[in-house]
XYZ file of C-alpha atoms in Angstrom:
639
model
C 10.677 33.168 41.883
C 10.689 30.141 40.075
C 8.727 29.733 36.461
C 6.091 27.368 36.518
C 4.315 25.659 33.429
C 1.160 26.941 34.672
C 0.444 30.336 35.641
C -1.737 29.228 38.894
C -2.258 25.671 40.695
C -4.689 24.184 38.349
C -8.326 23.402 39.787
C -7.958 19.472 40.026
C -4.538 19.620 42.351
C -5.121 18.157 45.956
C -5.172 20.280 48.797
C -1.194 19.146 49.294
C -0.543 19.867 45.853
C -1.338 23.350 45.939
C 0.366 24.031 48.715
C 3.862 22.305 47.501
C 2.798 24.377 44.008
C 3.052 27.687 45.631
C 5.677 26.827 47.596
C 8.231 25.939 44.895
C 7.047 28.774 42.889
C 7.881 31.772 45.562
C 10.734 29.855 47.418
C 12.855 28.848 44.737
C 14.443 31.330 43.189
C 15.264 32.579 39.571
C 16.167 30.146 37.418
C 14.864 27.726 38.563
C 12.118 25.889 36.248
C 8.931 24.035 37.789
C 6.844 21.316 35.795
C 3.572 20.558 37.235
C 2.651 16.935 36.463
C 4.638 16.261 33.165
C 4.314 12.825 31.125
C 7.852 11.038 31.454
C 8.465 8.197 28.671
C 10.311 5.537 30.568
C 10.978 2.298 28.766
C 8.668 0.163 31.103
C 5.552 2.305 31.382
C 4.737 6.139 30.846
C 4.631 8.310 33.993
C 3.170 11.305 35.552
C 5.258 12.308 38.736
C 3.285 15.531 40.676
C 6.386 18.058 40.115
C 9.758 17.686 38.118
C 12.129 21.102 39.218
C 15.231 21.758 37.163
C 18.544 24.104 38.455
C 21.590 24.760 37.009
C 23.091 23.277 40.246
C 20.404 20.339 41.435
C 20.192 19.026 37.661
C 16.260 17.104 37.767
C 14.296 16.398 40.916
C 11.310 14.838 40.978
C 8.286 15.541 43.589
C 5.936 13.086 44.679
C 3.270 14.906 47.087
C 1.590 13.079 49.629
C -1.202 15.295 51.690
C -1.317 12.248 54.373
C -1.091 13.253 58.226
C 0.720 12.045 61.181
C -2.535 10.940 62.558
C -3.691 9.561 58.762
C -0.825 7.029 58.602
C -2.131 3.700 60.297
C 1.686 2.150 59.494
C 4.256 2.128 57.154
C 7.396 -0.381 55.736
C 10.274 -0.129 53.442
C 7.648 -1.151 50.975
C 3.662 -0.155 51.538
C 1.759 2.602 53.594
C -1.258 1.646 55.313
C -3.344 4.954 55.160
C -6.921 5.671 57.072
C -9.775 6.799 54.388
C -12.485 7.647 56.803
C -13.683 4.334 58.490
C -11.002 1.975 56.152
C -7.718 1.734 55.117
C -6.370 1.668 52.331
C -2.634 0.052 51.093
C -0.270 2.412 49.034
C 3.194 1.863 48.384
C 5.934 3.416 49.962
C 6.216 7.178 48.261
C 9.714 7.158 48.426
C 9.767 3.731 46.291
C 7.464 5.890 44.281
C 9.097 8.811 43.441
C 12.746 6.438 42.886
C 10.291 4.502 39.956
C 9.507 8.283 38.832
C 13.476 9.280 38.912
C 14.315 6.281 37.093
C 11.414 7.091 33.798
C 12.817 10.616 33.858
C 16.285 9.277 33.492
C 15.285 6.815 31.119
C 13.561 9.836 28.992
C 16.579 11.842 29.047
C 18.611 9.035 27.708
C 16.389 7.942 25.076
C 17.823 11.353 23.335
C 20.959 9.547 22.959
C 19.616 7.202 20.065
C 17.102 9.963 18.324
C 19.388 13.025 18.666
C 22.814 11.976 19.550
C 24.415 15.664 18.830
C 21.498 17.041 21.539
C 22.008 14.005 24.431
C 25.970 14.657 23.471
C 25.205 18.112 24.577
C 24.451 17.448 28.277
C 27.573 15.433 28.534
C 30.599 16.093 31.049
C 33.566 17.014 28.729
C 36.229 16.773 30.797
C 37.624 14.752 34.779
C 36.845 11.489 35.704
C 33.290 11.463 34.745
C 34.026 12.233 31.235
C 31.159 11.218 29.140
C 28.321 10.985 31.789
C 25.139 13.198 31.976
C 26.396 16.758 33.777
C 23.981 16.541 36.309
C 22.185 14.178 38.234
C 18.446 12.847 38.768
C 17.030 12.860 42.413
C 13.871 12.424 43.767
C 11.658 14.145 46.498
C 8.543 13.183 48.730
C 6.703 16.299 50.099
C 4.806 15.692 53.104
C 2.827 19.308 53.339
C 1.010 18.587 56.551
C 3.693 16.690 58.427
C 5.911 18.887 60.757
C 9.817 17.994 61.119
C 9.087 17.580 65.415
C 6.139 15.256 64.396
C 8.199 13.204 61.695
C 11.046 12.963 64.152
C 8.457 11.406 66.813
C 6.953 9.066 64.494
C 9.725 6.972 63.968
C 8.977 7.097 59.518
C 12.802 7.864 59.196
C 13.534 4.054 59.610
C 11.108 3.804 56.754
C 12.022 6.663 54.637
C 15.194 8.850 53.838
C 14.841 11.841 55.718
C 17.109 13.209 53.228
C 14.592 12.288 50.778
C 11.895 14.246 52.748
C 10.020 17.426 52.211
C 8.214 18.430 55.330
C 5.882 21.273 56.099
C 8.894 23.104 57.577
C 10.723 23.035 54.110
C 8.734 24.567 52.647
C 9.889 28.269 52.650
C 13.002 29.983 52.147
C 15.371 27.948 51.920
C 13.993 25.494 49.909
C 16.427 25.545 47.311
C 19.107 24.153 49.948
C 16.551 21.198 50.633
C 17.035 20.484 46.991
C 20.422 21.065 46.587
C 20.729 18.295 49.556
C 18.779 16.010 47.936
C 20.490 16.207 44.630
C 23.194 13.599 44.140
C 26.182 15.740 43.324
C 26.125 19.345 42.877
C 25.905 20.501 38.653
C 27.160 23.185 36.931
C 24.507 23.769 33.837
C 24.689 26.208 31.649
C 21.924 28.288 30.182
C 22.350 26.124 26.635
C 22.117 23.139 28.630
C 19.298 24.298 30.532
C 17.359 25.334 27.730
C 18.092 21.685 25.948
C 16.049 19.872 28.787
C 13.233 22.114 28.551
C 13.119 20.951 25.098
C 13.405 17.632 25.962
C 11.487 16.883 28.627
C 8.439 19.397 27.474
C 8.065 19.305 23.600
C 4.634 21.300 23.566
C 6.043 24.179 24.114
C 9.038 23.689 21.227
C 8.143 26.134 18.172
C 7.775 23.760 15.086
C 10.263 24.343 12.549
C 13.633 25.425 15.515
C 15.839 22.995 17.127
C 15.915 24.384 20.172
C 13.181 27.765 20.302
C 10.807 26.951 23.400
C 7.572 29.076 24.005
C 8.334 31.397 27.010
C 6.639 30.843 30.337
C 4.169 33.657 30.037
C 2.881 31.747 26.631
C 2.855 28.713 27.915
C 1.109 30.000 31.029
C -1.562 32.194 29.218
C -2.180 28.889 26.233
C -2.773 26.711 29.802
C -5.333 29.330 31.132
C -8.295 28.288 34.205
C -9.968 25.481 31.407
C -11.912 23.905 34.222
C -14.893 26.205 34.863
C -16.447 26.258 38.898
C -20.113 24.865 39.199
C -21.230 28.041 40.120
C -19.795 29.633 36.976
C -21.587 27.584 34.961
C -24.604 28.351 36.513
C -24.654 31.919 36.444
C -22.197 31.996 33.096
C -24.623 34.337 30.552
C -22.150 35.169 28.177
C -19.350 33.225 26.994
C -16.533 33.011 29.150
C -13.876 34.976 27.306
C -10.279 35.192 26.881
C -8.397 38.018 24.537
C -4.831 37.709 23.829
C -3.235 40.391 22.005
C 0.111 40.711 20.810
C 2.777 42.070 18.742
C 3.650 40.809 15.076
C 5.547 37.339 15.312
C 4.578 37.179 19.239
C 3.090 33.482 19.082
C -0.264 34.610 19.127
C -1.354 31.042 16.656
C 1.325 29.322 18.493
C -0.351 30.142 21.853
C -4.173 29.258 20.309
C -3.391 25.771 19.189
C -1.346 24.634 22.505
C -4.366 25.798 24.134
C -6.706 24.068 21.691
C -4.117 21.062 22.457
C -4.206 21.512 26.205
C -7.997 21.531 26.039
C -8.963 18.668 24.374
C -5.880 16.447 26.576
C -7.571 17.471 29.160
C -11.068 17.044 28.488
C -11.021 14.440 26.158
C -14.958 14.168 25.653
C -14.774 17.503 24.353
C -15.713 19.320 21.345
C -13.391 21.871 20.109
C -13.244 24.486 17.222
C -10.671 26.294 15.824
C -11.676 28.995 13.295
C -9.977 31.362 10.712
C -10.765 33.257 8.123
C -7.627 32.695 5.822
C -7.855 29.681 4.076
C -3.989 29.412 3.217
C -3.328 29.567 7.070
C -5.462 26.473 8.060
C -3.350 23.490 6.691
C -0.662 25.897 7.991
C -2.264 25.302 11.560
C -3.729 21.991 10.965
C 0.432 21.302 10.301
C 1.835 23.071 13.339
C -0.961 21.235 15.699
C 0.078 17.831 14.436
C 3.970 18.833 14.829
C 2.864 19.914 18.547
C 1.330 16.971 19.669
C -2.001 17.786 18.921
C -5.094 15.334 18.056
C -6.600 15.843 14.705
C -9.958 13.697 15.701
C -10.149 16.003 19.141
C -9.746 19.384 17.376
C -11.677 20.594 14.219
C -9.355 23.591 12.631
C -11.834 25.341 9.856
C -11.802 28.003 7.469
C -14.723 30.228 8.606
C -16.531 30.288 5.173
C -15.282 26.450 4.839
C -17.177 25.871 8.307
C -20.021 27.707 6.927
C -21.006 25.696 3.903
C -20.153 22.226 5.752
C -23.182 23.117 7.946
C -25.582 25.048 4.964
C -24.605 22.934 2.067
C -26.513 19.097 3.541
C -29.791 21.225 4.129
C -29.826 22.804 0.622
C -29.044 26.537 2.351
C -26.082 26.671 0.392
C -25.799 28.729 -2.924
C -22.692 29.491 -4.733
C -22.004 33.812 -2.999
C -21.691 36.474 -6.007
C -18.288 37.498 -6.093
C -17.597 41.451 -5.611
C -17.635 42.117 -9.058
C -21.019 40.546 -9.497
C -22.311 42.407 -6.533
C -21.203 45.645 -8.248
C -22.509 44.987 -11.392
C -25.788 44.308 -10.301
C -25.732 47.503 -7.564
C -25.237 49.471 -11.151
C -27.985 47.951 -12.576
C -30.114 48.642 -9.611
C -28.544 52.156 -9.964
C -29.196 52.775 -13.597
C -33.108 51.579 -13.090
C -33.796 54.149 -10.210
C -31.627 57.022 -11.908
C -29.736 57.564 -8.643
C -26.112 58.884 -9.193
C -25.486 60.011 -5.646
C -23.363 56.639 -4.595
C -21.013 54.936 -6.585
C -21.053 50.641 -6.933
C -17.928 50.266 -5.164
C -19.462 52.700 -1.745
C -22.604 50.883 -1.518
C -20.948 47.424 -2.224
C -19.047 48.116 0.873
C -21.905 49.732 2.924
C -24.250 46.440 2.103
C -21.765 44.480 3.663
C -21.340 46.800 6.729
C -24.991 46.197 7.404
C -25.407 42.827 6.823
C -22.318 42.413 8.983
C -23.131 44.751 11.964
C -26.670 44.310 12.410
C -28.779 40.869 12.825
C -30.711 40.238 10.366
C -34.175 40.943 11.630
C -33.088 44.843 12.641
C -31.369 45.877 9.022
C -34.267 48.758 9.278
C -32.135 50.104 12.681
C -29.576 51.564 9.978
C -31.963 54.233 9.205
C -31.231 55.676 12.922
C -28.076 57.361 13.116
C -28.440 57.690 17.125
C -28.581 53.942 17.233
C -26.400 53.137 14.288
C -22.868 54.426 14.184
C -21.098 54.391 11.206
C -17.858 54.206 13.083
C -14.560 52.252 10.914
C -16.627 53.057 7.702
C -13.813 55.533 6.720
C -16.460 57.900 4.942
C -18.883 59.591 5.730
C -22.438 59.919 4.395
C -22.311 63.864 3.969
C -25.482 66.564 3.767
C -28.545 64.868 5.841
C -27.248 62.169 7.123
C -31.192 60.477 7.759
C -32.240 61.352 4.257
C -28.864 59.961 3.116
C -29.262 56.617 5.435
C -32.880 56.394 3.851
C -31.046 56.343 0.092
C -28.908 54.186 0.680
C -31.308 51.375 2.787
C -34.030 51.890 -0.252
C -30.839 50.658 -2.523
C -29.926 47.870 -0.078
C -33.887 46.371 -0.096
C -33.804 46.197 -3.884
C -30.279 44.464 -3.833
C -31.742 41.963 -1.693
C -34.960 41.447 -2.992
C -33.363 41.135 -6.470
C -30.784 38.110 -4.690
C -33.681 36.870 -3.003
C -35.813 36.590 -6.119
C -33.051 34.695 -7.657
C -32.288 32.322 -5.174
C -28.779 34.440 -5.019
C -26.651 35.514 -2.185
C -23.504 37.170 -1.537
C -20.675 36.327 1.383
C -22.158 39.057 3.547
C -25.512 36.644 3.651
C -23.346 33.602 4.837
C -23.222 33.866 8.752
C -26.508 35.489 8.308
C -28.227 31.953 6.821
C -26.677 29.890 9.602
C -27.732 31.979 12.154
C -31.394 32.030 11.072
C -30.826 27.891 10.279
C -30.328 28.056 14.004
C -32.976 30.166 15.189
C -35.442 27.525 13.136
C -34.257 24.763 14.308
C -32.521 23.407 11.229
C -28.841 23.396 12.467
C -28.326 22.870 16.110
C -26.463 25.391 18.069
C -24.169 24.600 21.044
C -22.234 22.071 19.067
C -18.553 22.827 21.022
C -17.262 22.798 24.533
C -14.816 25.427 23.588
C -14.403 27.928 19.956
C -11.248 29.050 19.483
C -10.412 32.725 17.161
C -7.573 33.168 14.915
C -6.381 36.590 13.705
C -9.993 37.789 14.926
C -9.048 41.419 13.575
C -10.258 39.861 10.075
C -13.920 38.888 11.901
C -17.162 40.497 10.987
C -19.259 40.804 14.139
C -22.115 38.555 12.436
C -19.704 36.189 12.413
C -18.332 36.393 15.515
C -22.632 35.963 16.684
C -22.362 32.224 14.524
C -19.031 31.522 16.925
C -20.419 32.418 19.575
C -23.674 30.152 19.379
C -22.123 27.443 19.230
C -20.545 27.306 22.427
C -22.307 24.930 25.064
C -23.598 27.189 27.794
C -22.625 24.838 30.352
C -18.843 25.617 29.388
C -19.095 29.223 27.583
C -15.302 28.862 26.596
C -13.988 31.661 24.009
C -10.610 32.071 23.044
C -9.623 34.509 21.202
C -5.932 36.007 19.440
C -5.411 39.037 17.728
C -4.000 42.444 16.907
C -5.844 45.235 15.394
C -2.900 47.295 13.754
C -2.404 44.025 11.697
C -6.095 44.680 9.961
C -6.242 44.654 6.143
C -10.102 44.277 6.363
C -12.678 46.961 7.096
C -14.639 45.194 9.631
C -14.248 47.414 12.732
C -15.851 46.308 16.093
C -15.817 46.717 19.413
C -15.559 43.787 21.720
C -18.545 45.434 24.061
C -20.752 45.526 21.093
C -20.201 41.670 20.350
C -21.096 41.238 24.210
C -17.745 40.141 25.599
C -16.945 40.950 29.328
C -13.410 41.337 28.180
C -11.522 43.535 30.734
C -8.139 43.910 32.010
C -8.788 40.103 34.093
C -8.792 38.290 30.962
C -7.219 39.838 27.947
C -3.451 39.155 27.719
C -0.734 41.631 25.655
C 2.451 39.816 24.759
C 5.375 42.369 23.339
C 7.834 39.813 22.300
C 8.435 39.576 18.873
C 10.412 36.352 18.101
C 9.889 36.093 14.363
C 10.619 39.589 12.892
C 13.818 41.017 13.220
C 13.979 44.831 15.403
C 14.636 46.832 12.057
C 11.922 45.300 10.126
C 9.271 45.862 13.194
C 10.600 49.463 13.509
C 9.804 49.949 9.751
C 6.589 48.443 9.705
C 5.020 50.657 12.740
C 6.638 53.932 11.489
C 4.188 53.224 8.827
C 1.612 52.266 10.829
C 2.024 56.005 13.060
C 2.323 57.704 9.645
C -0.846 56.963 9.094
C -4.313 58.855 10.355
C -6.413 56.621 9.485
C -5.073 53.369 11.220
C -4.586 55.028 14.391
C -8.324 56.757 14.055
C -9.369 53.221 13.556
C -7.942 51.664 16.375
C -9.023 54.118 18.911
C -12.654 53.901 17.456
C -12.303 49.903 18.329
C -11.194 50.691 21.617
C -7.356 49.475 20.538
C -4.071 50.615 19.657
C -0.630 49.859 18.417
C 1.466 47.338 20.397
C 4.778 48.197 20.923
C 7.145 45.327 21.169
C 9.504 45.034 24.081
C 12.513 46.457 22.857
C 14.652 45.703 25.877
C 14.024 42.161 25.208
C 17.502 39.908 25.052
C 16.420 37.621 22.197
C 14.666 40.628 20.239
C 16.834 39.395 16.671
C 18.696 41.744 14.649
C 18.894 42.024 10.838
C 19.115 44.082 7.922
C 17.069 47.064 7.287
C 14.363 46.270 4.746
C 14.826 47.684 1.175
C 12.496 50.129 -0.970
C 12.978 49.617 -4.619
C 11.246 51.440 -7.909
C 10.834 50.506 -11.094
C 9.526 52.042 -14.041
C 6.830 49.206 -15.226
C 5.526 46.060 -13.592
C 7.660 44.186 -15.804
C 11.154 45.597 -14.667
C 9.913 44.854 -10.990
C 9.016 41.312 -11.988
C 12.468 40.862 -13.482
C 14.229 41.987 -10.749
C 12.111 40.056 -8.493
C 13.266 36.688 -10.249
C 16.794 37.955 -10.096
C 17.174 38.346 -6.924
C 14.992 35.259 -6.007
C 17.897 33.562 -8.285
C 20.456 34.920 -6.159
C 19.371 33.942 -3.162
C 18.905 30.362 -4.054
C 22.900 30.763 -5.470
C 23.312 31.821 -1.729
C 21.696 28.649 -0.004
C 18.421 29.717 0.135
C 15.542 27.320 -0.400
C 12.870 27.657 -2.414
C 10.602 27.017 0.045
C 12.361 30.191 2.513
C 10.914 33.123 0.011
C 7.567 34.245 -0.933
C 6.013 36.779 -3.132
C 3.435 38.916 -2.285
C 0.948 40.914 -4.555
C -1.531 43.315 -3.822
C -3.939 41.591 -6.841
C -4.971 38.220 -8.100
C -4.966 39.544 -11.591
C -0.706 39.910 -11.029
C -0.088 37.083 -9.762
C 0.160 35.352 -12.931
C 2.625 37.703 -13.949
C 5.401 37.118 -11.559
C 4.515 33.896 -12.030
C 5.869 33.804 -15.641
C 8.847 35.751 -14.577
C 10.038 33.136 -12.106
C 9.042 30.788 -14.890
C 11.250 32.390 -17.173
C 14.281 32.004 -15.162
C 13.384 28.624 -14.004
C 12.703 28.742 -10.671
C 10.551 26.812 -9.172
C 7.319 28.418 -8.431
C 3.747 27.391 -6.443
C 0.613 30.268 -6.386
C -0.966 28.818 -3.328
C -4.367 27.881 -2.859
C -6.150 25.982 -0.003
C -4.336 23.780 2.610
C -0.939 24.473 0.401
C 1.945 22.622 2.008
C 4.412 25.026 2.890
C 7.463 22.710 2.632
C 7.111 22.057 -1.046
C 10.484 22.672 -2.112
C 8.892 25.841 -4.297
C 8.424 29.682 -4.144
C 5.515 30.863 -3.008
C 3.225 33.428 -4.817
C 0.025 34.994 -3.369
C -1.906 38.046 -2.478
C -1.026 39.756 0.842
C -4.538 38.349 2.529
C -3.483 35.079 1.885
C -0.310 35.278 3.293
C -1.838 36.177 6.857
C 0.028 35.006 9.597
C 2.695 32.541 7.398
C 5.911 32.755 8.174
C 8.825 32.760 5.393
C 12.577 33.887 5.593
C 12.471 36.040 2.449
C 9.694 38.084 1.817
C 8.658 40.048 -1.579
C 5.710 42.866 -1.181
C 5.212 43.705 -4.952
C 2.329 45.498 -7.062
């Protein structure tokens, strides 16, 4: 079976189109790689032939389909068609002129390599023999005729006007299709995989992996990030909730990867469309908003947005907006509240955490629903109330009105309150809802479910289009959900698992999920969110090898800090660039002090911050939540 660049005939193929699609995808066999309309940079005039097959032995063949009939064709020359279209006809050009002007751009795209990569055009080069020098294989072209039998093209005398060796008829197309092709191609190839591999790159660069020469996204990624993105009339009329996708997948699977083609694909190929890309790490988004530009992507089509960020861009021109108490704040004035009512049953840091489970879980309006344990489960909380559980819930909610009122009173919030102002800006009128054709989720295992409710109104209901990636064992957040509760239809139809790991290495994924099993918790978490660890595909060809990662002690910060910026120093020595290695802390308040030790030994340091460039020739320093889902050679976990 060939492997297509889309999973399934997309909605807007012709009748022929789909047919020839299916066709080349179950006739040809492995190896054999399919592009379904692809954009071809000639040096006249950009083109978009219907199909473009590569083999290791037919080299490139393009695929003009034509769904015309015997009895559809009024005539035909060397150079037009006349077709009937109902009660007129119509003039086209002869396909087979057609598909040589489509052979000739995809030639002239290949070569175009030889003046902005030399080295990779030198690549597809014959080494050796007479044709020393030229391209390996050759370019040939292809008109399908899907509803035109061999015994009726014989009849019609349309060989004197086209090469029956240039032909595709209905007859063709089944098993031995691949001999059709290797008939049609000009001389018979010999590519190897490398080779192969190179014109993928070439002749489809949104699937290259920003940052590699040569690393492609697979076909299920680029099949999944290209999923059904034109929804049926009668979907959008009976559509009630949003029309969801999941993808899950294993650390350094292309989960972000995956989310911005898609956001890419989208907005290509509905160009009126409004699409959002959220996050909640704010290092991470001029990470993306990088990667999408270095894909192909259009900036002006695709808003990528810190969720918080997002937030206060909406609040902040109606006045809604107030500077959130940080969690210290919150705690002080939860002791405060504490001290005044004499209660000594909860400590600052519990009920800090249990204010923001509520205002998380529950819409604003129904806070009071906490007070019902049948209705309310504390599930993810990792504690539990203890002795009456109602009385207990009572306590605690008497606590949480005081905290509020006392915010309230002065004209305070927290970050828990954020989603929960938009949502009732949105309810009043004040900020309009259904903004976006399509919201896309990053690392949604950080999401709170009120915020996943903001997301979520915002999507048009004529298009209902969610996207979301994640994976829950990669969770450094308490904010445990199920997706039934947040009133996604997800099922086994349209969630997606990818077990491919392409950026860690086998020993450091083995290390990091023995400590992910060693722990109750995590796995108790997991199955209470209705998810679980995802093992990578370990029989996987590509699945890199490296060294084991190392466990060090020290006997103070300071020694670890030292020996830190020693071995940072060595590295560099080795070839290493600054930019390869990061640092990360458990704290803000260390941060500083690894800072001074790389200072010390003059290495060039950066603590990132918001939309950081990653390629600043620096070290990077941060806490482990901002380094969510970056990607660095050399990683320190200190503190």
């Amino acid at each position: 079976m060939a492997l297509m660049n889309y999973e399934h005939a997309p909605d807007n193929c012709t009748p022929g189109e789909r047919v020839v699609f299916n066709a080349l995808k179950h006739h040809l066999p492995d190896g054999y790689f399919v592009w379904f309309e692809p954009t071809l940079f000639g040096k006249k005039m950009s083109r978009y032939p219907d199909f473009v097959v590569m083999g290791s032995t037919i080299g490139l063949v393009v695929v003009e389909v034509k769904d015309w009939s015997i009895r559809g064709i009024r005539s035909a020359s060397k150079d037009i068609f006349e077709i009937y279209e109902g009660e007129t006809i119509s003039v086209r050009t002869n396909p087979e002129k057609q598909a040589r002007e489509h052979m000739l751009a995809l030639r002239d795209h290949i070569e175009s390599y030889e003046k902005t990569d030399p080295d990779v055009y030198r690549s597809l080069l014959k080494t050796r023999g007479t044709h020393k020098g030229r391209l390996a294989f050759s370019t040939s072209a292809l008109v399908a005729f899907p509803n035109i039998t061999r015994e009726q093209w014989q009849s019609s005398g349309l060989g004197r006007v086209v090469n029956e060796k240039q032909v595709l008829l209905k007859d063709d197309l089944a098993d031995d299709l691949a001999g059709r092709f290797l008939q049609a191609a000009v001389f018979k190839a010999a590519l190897s995989q490398e080779q192969l591999e190179t014109l993928k790159w070439m002749l489809y660069p949104q699937i290259r992996v920003p940052g590699t020469q040569f690393k492609l996204l697979d076909p299920e990624q680029i099949n999944i990030s290209h999923l059904d993105i034109y929804l049926p009339p009668e979907a959008q009329r009976i559509a009630r909730e949003p029309l969801a996708k999941l993808v899950r997948g294993a650390v350094g699977s292309g989960k972000t990867l995956i989310l911005l083609n898609r956001a890419k694909f989208i907005s290509e190929v509905n160009p009126n469309w409004r699409v959002l890309v959220l996050t909640y790490n704010k290092s991470l988004v001029g990470y993306m908003r990088q990667i999408f530009e270095q894909i192909g992507g259009d900036p002006a089509r695709v808003k990528i947005a810190n969720f918080h960020r997002w937030c206060y861009d909406l609040l902040s021109p109606l006045d809604m907006f107030s500077n959130p108490q940080d969690e210290s704040s919150c705690k002080g004035l939860i002791k405060s509240i504490l001290d005044k009512t004499g209660v000594n049953t909860f400590t600052p840091e519990f009920l800090c955490q249990e204010f923001d489970w509520i205002k998380q879980r529950l819409h604003y309006q129904s806070w009071n629903e906490y007070l019902d344990p049948d209705k309310v489960k504390r599930v993810g909380r990792g504690r539990g109330l203890g002795g009456d559980e109602r009385q207990k819930r009572q306590a605690v909610y008497d606590l949480f009105v005081q905290y509020q009122q006392h915010l309230k009173k002065n004209n305070l919030c927290d970050w828990a309150d954020i989603p929960n102002r938009v949502l009732r800006a949105m309810e009043q009128g004040v900020i309009k809802p259904h903004q976006y054709h399509a919201v896309l989720i990053d690392e949604a295992q950080d999401f709170a479910p009120s915020w996943f409710r903001v997301a979520f109104e915002m999507v048009k209901p004529e298009t209902n289009m969610v996207f979301i990636v994640g994976d829950g064992a990669q969770r450094i957040y308490r904010r445990d959900f199920t997706w039934k509760e947040l009133g996604l239809g997800i099922t086994r139809h349209n969630s997606f698992v990818l077990n491919r790991s392409y950026r860690s290495t086998r020993e450091i994924v083995d290390v990091a999920l023995d400590v992910i099993r060693d722990s109750p918790t995590i796995a108790a978490d997991l199955r209470d969110a209705g998810d679980g660890i995802i093992n990578p595909d370990d029989q996987y060809d590509h699945f890199r090898h490296g060294l084991v990662p190392v466990l060090l002690s020290f006997d103070s910060p300071h020694q670890e800090y030292q020996s830190i910026a020693a071995e940072i120093a060595n590295l560099l020595g080795q070839g290493y660039q600054p930019q390869d290695i990061a640092v990360f802390q458990r704290h803000h308040n260390n941060v500083k002090q690894i800072a001074q030790a790389l200072g010390k030994d003059h290495i060039p340091y950066q603590v990132m911050k918001d939309n950081l460039n990653l390629k600043t020739p620096k070290v990077k320093i941060c806490t482990l939540h901002s380094a969510k889902g970056l990607e660095f050679k050399v990683v320190f976990v200190c503190g």
